[in-house]
mmCIF file of C-alpha atoms in Angstrom:
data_model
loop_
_atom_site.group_PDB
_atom_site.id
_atom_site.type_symbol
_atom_site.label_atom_id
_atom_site.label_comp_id
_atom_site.label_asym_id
_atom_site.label_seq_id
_atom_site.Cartn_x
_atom_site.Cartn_y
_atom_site.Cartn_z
ATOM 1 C CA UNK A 1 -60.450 -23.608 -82.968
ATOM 2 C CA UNK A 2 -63.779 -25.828 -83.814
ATOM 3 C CA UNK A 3 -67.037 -24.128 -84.567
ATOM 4 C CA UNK A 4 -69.069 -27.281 -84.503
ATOM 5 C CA UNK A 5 -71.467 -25.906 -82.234
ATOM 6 C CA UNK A 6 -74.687 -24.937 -82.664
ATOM 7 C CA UNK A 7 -74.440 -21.750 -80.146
ATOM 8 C CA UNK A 8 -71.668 -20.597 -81.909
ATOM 9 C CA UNK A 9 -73.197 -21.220 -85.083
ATOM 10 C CA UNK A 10 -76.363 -19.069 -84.484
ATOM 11 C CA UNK A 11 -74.040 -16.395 -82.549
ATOM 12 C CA UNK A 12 -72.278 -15.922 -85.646
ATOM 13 C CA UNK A 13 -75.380 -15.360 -88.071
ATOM 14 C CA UNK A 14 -77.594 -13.013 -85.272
ATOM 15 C CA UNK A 15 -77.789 -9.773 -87.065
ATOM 16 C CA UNK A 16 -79.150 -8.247 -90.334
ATOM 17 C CA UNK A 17 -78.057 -9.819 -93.220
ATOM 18 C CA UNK A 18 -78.511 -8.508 -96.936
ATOM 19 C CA UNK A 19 -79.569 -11.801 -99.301
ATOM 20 C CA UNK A 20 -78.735 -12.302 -102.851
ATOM 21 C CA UNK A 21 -80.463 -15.460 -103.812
ATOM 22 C CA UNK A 22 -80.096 -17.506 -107.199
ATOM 23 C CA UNK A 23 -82.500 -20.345 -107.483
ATOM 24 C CA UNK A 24 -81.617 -22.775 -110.714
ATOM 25 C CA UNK A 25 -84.527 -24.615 -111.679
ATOM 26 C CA UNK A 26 -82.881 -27.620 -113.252
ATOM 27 C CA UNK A 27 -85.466 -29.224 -115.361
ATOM 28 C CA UNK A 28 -86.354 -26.165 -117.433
ATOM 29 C CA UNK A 29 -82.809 -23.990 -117.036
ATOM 30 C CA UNK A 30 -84.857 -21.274 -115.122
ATOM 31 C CA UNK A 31 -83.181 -18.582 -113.141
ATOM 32 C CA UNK A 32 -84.746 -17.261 -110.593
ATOM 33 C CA UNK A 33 -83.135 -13.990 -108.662
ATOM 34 C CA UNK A 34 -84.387 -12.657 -105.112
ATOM 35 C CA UNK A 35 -83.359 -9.295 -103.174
ATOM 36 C CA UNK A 36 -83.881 -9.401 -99.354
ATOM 37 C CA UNK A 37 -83.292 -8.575 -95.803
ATOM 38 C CA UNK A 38 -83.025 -11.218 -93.478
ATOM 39 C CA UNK A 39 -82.896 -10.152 -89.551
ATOM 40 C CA UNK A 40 -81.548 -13.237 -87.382
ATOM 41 C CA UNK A 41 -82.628 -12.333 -83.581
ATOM 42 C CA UNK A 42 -81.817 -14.292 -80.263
ATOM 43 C CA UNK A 43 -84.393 -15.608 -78.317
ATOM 44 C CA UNK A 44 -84.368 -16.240 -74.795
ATOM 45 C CA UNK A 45 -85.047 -20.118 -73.901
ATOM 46 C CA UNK A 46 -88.526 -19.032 -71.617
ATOM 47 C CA UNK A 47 -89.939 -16.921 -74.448
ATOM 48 C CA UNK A 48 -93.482 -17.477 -75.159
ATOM 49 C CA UNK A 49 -92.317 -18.904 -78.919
ATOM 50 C CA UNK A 50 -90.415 -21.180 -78.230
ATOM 51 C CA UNK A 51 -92.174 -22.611 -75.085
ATOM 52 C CA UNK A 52 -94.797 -23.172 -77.536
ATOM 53 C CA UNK A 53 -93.007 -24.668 -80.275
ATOM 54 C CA UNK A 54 -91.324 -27.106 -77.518
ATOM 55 C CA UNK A 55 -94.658 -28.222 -76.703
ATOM 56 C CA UNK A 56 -96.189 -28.680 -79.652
ATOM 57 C CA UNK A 57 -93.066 -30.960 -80.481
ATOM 58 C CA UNK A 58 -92.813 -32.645 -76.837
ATOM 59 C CA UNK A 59 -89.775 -31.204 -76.193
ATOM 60 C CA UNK A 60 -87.994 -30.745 -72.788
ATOM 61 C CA UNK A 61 -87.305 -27.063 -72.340
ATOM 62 C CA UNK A 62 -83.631 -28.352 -70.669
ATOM 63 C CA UNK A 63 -82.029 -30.270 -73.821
ATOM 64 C CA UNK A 64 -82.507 -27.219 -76.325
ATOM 65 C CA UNK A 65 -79.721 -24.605 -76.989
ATOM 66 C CA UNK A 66 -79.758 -21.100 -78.893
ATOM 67 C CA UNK A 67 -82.927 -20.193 -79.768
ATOM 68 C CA UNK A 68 -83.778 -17.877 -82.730
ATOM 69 C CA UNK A 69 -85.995 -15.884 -84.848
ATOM 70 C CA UNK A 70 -85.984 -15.554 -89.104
ATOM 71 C CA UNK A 71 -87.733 -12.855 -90.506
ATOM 72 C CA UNK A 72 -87.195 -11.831 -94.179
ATOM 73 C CA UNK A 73 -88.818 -9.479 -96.482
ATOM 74 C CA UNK A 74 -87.922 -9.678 -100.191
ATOM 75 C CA UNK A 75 -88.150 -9.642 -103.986
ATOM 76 C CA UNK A 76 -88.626 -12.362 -106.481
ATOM 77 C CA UNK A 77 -87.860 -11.735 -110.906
ATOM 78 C CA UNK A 78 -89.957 -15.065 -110.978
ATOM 79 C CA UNK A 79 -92.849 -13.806 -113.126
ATOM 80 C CA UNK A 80 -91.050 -12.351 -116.037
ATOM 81 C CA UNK A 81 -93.763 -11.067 -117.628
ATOM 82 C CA UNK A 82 -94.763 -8.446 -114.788
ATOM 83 C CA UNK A 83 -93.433 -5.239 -113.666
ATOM 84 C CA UNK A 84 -93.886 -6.325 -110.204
ATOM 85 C CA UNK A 85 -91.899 -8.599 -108.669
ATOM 86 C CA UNK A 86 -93.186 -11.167 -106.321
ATOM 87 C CA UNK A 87 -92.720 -9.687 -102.678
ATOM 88 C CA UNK A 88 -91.913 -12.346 -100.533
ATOM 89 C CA UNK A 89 -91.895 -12.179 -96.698
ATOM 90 C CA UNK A 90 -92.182 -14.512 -93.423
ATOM 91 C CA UNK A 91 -91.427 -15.028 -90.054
ATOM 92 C CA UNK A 92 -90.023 -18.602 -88.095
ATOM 93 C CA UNK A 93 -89.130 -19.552 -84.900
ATOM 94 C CA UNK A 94 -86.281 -21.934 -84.430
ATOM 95 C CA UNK A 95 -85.369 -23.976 -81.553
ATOM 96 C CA UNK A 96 -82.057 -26.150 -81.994
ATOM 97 C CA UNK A 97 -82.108 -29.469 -79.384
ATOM 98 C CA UNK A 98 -78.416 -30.882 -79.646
ATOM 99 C CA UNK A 99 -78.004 -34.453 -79.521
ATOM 100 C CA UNK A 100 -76.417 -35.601 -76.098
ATOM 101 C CA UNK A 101 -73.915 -37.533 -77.255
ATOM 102 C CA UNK A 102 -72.945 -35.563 -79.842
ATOM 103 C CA UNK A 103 -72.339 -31.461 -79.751
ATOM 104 C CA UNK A 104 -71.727 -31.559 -82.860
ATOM 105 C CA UNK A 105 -75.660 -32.460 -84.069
ATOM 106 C CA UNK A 106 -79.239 -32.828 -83.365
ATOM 107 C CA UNK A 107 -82.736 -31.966 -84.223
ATOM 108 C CA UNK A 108 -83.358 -28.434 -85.294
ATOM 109 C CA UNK A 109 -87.496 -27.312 -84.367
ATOM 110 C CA UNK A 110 -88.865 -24.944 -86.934
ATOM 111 C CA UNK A 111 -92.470 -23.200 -86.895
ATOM 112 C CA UNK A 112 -92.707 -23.316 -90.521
ATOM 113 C CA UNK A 113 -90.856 -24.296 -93.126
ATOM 114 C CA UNK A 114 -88.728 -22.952 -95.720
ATOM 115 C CA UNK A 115 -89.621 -25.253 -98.943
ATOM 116 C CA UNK A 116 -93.064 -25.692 -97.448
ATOM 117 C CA UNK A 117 -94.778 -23.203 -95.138
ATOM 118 C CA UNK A 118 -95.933 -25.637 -92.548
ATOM 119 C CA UNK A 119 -94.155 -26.826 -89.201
ATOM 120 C CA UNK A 120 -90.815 -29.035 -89.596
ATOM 121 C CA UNK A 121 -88.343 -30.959 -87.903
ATOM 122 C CA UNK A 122 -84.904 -30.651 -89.530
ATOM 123 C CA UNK A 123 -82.007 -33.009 -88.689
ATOM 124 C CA UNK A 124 -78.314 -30.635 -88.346
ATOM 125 C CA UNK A 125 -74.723 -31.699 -88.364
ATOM 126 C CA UNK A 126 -72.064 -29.069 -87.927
ATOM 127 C CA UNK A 127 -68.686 -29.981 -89.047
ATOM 128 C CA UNK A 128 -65.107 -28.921 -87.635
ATOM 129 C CA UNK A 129 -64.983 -26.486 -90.289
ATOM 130 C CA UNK A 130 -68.169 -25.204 -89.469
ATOM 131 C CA UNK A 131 -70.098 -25.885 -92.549
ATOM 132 C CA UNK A 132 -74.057 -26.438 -91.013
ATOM 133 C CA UNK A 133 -75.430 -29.103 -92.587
ATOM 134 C CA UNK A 134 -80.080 -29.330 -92.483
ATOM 135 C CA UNK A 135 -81.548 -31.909 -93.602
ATOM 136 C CA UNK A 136 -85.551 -31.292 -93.987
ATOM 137 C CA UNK A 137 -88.431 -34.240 -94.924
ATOM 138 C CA UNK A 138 -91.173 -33.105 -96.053
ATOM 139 C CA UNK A 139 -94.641 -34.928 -97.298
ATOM 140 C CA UNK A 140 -93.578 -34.375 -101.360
ATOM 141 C CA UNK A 141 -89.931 -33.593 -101.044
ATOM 142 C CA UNK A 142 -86.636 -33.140 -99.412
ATOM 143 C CA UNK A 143 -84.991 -30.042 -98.596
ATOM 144 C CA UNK A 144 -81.510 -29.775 -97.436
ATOM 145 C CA UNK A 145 -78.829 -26.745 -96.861
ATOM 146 C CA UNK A 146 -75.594 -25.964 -96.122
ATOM 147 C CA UNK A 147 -74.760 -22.502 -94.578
ATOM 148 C CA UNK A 148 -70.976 -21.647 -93.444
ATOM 149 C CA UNK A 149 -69.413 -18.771 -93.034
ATOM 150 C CA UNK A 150 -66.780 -17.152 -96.297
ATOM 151 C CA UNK A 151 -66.139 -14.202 -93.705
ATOM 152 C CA UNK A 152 -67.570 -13.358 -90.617
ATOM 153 C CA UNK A 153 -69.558 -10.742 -91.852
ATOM 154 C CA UNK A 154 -70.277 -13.229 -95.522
ATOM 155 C CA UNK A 155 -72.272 -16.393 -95.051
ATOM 156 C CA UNK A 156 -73.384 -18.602 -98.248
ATOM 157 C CA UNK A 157 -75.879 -21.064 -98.405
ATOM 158 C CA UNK A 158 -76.842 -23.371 -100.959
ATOM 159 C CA UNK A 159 -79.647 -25.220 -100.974
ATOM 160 C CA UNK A 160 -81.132 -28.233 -102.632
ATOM 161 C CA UNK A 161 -85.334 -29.355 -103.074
ATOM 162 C CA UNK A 162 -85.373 -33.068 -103.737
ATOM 163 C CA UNK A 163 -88.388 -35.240 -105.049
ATOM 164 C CA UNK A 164 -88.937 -37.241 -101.595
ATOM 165 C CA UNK A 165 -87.176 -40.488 -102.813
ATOM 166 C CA UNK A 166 -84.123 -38.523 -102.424
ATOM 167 C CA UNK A 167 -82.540 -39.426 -106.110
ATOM 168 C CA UNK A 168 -83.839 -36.157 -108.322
ATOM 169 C CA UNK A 169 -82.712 -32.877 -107.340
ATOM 170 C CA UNK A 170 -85.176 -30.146 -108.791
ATOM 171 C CA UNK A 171 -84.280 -27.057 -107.583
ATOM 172 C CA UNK A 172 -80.522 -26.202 -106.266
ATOM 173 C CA UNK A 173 -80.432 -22.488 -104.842
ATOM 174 C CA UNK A 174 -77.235 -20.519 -103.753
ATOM 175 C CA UNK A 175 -77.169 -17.470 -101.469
ATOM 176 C CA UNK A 176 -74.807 -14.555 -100.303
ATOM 177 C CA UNK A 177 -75.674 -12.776 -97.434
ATOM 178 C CA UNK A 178 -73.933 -10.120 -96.178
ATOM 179 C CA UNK A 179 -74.021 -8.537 -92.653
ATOM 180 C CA UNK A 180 -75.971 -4.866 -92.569
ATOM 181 C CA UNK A 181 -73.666 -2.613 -90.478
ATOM 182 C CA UNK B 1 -64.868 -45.184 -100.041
ATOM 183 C CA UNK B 2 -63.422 -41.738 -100.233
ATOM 184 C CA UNK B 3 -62.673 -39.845 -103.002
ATOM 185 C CA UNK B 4 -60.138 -37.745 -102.146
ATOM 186 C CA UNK B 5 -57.522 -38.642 -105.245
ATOM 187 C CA UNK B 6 -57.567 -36.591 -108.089
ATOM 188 C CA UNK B 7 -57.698 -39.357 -110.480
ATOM 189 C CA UNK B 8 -60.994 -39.894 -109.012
ATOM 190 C CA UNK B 9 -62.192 -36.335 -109.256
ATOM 191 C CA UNK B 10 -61.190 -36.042 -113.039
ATOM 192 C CA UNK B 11 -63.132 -39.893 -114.200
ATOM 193 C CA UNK B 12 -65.795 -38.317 -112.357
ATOM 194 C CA UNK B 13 -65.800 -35.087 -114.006
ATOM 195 C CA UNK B 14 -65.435 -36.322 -117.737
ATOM 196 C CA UNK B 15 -68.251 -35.749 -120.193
ATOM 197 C CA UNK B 16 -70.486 -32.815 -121.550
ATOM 198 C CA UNK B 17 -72.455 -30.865 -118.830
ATOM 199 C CA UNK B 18 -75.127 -28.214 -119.470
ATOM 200 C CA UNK B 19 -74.604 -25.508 -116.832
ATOM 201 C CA UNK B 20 -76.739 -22.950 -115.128
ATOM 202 C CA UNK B 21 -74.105 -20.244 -113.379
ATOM 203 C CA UNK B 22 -75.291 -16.952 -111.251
ATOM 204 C CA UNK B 23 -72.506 -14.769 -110.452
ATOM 205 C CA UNK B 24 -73.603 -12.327 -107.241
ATOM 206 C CA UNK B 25 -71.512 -9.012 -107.768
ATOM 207 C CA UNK B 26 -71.508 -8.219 -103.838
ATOM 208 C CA UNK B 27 -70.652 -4.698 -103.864
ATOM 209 C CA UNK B 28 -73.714 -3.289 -106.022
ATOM 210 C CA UNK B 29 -76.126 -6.711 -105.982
ATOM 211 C CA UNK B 30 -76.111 -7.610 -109.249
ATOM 212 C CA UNK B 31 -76.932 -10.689 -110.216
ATOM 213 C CA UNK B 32 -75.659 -12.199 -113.453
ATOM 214 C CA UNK B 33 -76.917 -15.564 -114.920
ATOM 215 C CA UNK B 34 -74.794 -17.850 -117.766
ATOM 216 C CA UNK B 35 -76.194 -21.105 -119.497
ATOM 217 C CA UNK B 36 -73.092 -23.039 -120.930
ATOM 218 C CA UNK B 37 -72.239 -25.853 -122.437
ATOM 219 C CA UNK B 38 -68.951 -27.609 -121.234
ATOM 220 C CA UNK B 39 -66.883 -30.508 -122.025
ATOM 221 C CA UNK B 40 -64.157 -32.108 -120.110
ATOM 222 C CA UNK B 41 -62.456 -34.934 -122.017
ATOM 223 C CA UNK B 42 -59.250 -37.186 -120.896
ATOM 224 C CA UNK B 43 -55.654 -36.139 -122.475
ATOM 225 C CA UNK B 44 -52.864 -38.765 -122.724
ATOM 226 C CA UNK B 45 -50.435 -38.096 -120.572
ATOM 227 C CA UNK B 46 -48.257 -37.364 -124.238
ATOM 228 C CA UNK B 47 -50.650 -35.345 -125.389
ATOM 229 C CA UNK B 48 -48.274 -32.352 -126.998
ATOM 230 C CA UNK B 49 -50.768 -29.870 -125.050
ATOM 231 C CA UNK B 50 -49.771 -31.623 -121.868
ATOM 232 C CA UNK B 51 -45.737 -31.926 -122.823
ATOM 233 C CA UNK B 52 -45.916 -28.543 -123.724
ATOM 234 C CA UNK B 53 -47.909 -27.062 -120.402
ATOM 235 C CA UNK B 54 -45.599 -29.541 -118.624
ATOM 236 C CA UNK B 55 -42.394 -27.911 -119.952
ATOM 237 C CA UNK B 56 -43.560 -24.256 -119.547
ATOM 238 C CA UNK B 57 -43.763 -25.069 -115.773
ATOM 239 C CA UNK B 58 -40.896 -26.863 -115.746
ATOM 240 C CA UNK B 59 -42.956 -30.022 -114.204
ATOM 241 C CA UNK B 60 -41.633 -33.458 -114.657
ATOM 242 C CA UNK B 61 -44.132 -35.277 -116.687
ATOM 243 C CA UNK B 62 -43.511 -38.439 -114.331
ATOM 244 C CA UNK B 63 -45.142 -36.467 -111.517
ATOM 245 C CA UNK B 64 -48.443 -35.755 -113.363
ATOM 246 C CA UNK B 65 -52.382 -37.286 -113.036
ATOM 247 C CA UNK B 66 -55.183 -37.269 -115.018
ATOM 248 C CA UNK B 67 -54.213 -34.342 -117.693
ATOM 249 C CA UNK B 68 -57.648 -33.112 -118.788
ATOM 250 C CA UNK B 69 -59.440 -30.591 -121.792
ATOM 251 C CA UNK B 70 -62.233 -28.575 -120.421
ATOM 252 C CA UNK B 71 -64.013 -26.161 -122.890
ATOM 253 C CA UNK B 72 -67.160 -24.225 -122.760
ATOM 254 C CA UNK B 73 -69.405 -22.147 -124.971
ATOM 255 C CA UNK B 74 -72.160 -20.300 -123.693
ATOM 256 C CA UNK B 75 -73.965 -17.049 -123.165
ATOM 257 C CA UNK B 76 -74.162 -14.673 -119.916
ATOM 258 C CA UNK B 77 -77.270 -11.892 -119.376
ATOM 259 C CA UNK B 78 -74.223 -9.695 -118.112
ATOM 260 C CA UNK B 79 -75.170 -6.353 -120.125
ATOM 261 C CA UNK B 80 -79.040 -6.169 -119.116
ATOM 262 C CA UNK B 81 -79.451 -3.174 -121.670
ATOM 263 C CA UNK B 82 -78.681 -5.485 -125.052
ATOM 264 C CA UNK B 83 -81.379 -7.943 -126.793
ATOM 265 C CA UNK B 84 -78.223 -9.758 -127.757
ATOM 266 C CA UNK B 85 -76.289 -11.814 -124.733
ATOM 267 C CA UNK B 86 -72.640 -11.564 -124.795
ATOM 268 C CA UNK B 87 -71.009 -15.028 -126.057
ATOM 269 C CA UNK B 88 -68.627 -16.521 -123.848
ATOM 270 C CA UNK B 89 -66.492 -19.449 -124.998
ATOM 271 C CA UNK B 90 -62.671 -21.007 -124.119
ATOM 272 C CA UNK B 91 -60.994 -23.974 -123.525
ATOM 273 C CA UNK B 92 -58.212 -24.771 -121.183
ATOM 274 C CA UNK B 93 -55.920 -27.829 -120.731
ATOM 275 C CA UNK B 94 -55.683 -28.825 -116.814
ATOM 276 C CA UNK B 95 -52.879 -30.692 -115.417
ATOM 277 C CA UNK B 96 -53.068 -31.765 -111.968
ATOM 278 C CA UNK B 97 -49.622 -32.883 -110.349
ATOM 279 C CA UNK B 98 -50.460 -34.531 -106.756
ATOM 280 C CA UNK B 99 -47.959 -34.047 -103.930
ATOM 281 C CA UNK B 100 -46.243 -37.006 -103.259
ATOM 282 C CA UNK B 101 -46.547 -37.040 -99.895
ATOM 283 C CA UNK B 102 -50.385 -36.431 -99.645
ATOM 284 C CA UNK B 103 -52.371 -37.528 -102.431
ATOM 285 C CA UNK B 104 -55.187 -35.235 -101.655
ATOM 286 C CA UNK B 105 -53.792 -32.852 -102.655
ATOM 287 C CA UNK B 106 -51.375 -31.260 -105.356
ATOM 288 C CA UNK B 107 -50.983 -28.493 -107.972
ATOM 289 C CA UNK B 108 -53.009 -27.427 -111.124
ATOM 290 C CA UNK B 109 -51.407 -26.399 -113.821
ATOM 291 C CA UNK B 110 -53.617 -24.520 -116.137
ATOM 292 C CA UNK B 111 -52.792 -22.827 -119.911
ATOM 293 C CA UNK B 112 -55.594 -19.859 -119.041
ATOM 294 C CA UNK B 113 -57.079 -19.110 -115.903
ATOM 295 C CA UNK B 114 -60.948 -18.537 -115.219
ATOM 296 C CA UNK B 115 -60.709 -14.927 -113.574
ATOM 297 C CA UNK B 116 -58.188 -13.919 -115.460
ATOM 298 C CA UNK B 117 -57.016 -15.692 -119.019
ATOM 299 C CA UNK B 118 -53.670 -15.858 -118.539
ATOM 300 C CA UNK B 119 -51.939 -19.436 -117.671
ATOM 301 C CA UNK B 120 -51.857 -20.084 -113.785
ATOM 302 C CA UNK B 121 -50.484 -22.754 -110.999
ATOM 303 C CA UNK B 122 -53.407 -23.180 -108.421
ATOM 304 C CA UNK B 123 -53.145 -25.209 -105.631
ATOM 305 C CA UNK B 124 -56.074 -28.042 -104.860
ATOM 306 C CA UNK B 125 -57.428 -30.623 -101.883
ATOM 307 C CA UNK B 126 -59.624 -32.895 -101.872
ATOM 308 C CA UNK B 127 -61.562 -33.763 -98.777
ATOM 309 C CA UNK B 128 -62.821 -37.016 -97.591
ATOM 310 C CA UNK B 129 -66.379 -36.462 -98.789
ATOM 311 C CA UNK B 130 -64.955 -35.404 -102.294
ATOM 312 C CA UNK B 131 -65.136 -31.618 -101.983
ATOM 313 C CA UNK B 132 -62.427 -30.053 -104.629
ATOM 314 C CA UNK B 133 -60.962 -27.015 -103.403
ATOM 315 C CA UNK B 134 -59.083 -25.052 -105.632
ATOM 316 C CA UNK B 135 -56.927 -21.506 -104.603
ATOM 317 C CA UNK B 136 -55.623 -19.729 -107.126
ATOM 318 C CA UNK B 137 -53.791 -16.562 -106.978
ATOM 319 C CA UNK B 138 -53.387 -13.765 -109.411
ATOM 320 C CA UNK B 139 -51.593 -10.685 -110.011
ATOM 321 C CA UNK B 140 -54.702 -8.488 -108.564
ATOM 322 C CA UNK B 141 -57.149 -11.110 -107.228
ATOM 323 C CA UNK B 142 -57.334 -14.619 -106.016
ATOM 324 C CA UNK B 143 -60.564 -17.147 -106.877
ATOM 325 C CA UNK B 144 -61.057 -20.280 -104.589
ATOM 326 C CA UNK B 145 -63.256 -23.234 -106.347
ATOM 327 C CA UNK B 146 -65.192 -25.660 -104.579
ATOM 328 C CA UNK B 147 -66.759 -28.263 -106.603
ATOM 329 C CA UNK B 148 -68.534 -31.355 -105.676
ATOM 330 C CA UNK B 149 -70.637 -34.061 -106.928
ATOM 331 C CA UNK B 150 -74.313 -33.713 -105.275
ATOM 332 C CA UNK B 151 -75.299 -36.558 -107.306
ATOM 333 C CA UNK B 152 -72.683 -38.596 -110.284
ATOM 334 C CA UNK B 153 -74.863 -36.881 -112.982
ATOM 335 C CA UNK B 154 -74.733 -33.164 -110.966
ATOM 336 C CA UNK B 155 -71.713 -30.914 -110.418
ATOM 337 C CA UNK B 156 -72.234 -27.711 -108.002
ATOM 338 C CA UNK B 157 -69.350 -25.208 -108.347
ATOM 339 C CA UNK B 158 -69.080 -22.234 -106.068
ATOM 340 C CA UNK B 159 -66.533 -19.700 -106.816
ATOM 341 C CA UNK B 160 -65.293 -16.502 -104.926
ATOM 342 C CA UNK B 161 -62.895 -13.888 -106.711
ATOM 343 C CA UNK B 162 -61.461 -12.174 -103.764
ATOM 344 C CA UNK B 163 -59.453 -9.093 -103.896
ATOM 345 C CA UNK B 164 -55.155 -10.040 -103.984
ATOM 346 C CA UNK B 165 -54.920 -9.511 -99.942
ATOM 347 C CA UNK B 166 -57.522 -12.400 -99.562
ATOM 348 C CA UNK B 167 -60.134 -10.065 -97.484
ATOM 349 C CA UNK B 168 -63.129 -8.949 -99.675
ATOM 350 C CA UNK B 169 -64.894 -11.107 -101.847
ATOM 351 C CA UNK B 170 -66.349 -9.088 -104.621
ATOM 352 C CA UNK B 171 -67.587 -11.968 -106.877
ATOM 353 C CA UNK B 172 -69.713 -15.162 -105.466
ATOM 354 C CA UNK B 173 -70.739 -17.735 -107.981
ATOM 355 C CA UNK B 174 -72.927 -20.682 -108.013
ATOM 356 C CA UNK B 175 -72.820 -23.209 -110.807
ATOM 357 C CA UNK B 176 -75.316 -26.395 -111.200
ATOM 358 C CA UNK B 177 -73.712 -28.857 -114.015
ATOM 359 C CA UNK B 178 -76.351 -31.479 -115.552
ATOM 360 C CA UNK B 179 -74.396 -34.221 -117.320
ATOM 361 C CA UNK B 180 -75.591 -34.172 -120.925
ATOM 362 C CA UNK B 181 -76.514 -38.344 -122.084
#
């Protein structure tokens, strides 16, 4: 069996997931550890949300597949020198539009984004091993991320923040997330 | 031009690498980070080391590629309660014998394993893209490797330790290697 879809890619990470993040930041050696929740809803295709989102980006309403909603709520060590850590928390809407031709890839619609809180359109490939593949553009970098599955109830993810020539990597990040009962 | 032949793997993998590595203990969230050193340097093919792994395994040294060094110093945050970081530092010969029949893919013959230090067979592939995968099984556990190149001067390694029956992961590990100049 393939899992190079994008329906049964989001059907497998809908739920609650508990995050351990590790961000390396590679010019200075810097670790950087983050607790959270991250709840992965289902959204119907006529919800308000994504209607919107599909307008603002042109979008036909018929070519998009397995909507979804982010929302996390976590802790960052970044500022060492505090007793608080850095609470971090947000919301996206994202709206996958396959390509076609090709099941296996397409455009994926986001509300904001992850490296940089402002709207983005990410380009996906799923492979027959279903490792997701998101590749984000951004004004003053690059972002991209692979997600697949270790378990069913274990995904990882690692991403990577590239300057936006695309040569220097500064910041690779890997996660564990595993699914809340 | 793929890179799925060990030979490849290993010329790319030669050289001193400084490496950031966060190990995500899943069961109680703990995060542990580890900056080493490593270096991974070419062995003759008559290098006694390699003879002598060769003849412990009772491998024909005609079937072998590549015979590689790999050692590593370096210090891991593990014990949180200490102003002193606990040292960590080995060295391992590696000798890779493809399979015949399918050059992607083979055995590794190691001296000393990584999850446990005792000397190990593990069995590797090599995708089209130049992912090495690496299983390994142990008396109590079993660790699966990937590592890839995300750039010729940057190595990501991600590691699982997962319990002997292959269901639970209780260790996830992220690695980012910077080749030293």
């Amino acid at each position: 069996m393939t899992f190079n879809r994008i329906e049964q890619f989001v059907a497998r990470s809908i739920g609650r997931w508990r995050s351990q993040r590790s961000a390396h930041h590679l010019a200075f050696a810097h670790f950087e550890a983050v607790r959270s929740n991250i709840e992965i809803e289902a959204l119907s295709a006529d919800d308000p949300r994504v209607v919107e989102l599909c307008q603002n980006n042109k979008t036909d309403l018929e070519g998009i597949a397995a909507p979804f909603f982010m929302s996390w709520s976590g802790e960052s060590d970044w500022d060492d020198d505090d007793d608080d850590p850095e609470t971090l928390s947000g919301s996206t809407v994202l709206v996958p539009v396959p390509d076609p031709n090709d099941i296996s890839r397409g455009q994926l619609l986001r509300d904001r984004g992850y490296a940089e809180t402002v709207a983005a359109i990410g380009d996906y490939q799923i492979s027959e091993d279903g490792i997701f593949t998101l590749l984000t553009s951004y004004d003053r970098a690059a972002a991209a991320e692979k997600i697949w599955f270790e378990t069913p109830n274990l995904r990882f993810r690692i991403s990577t923040i590239r300057t936006s020539s695309g040569k220097g990597v500064t910041t690779a990040s890997f996660s564990s997330e595993i699914r809340l009962g």
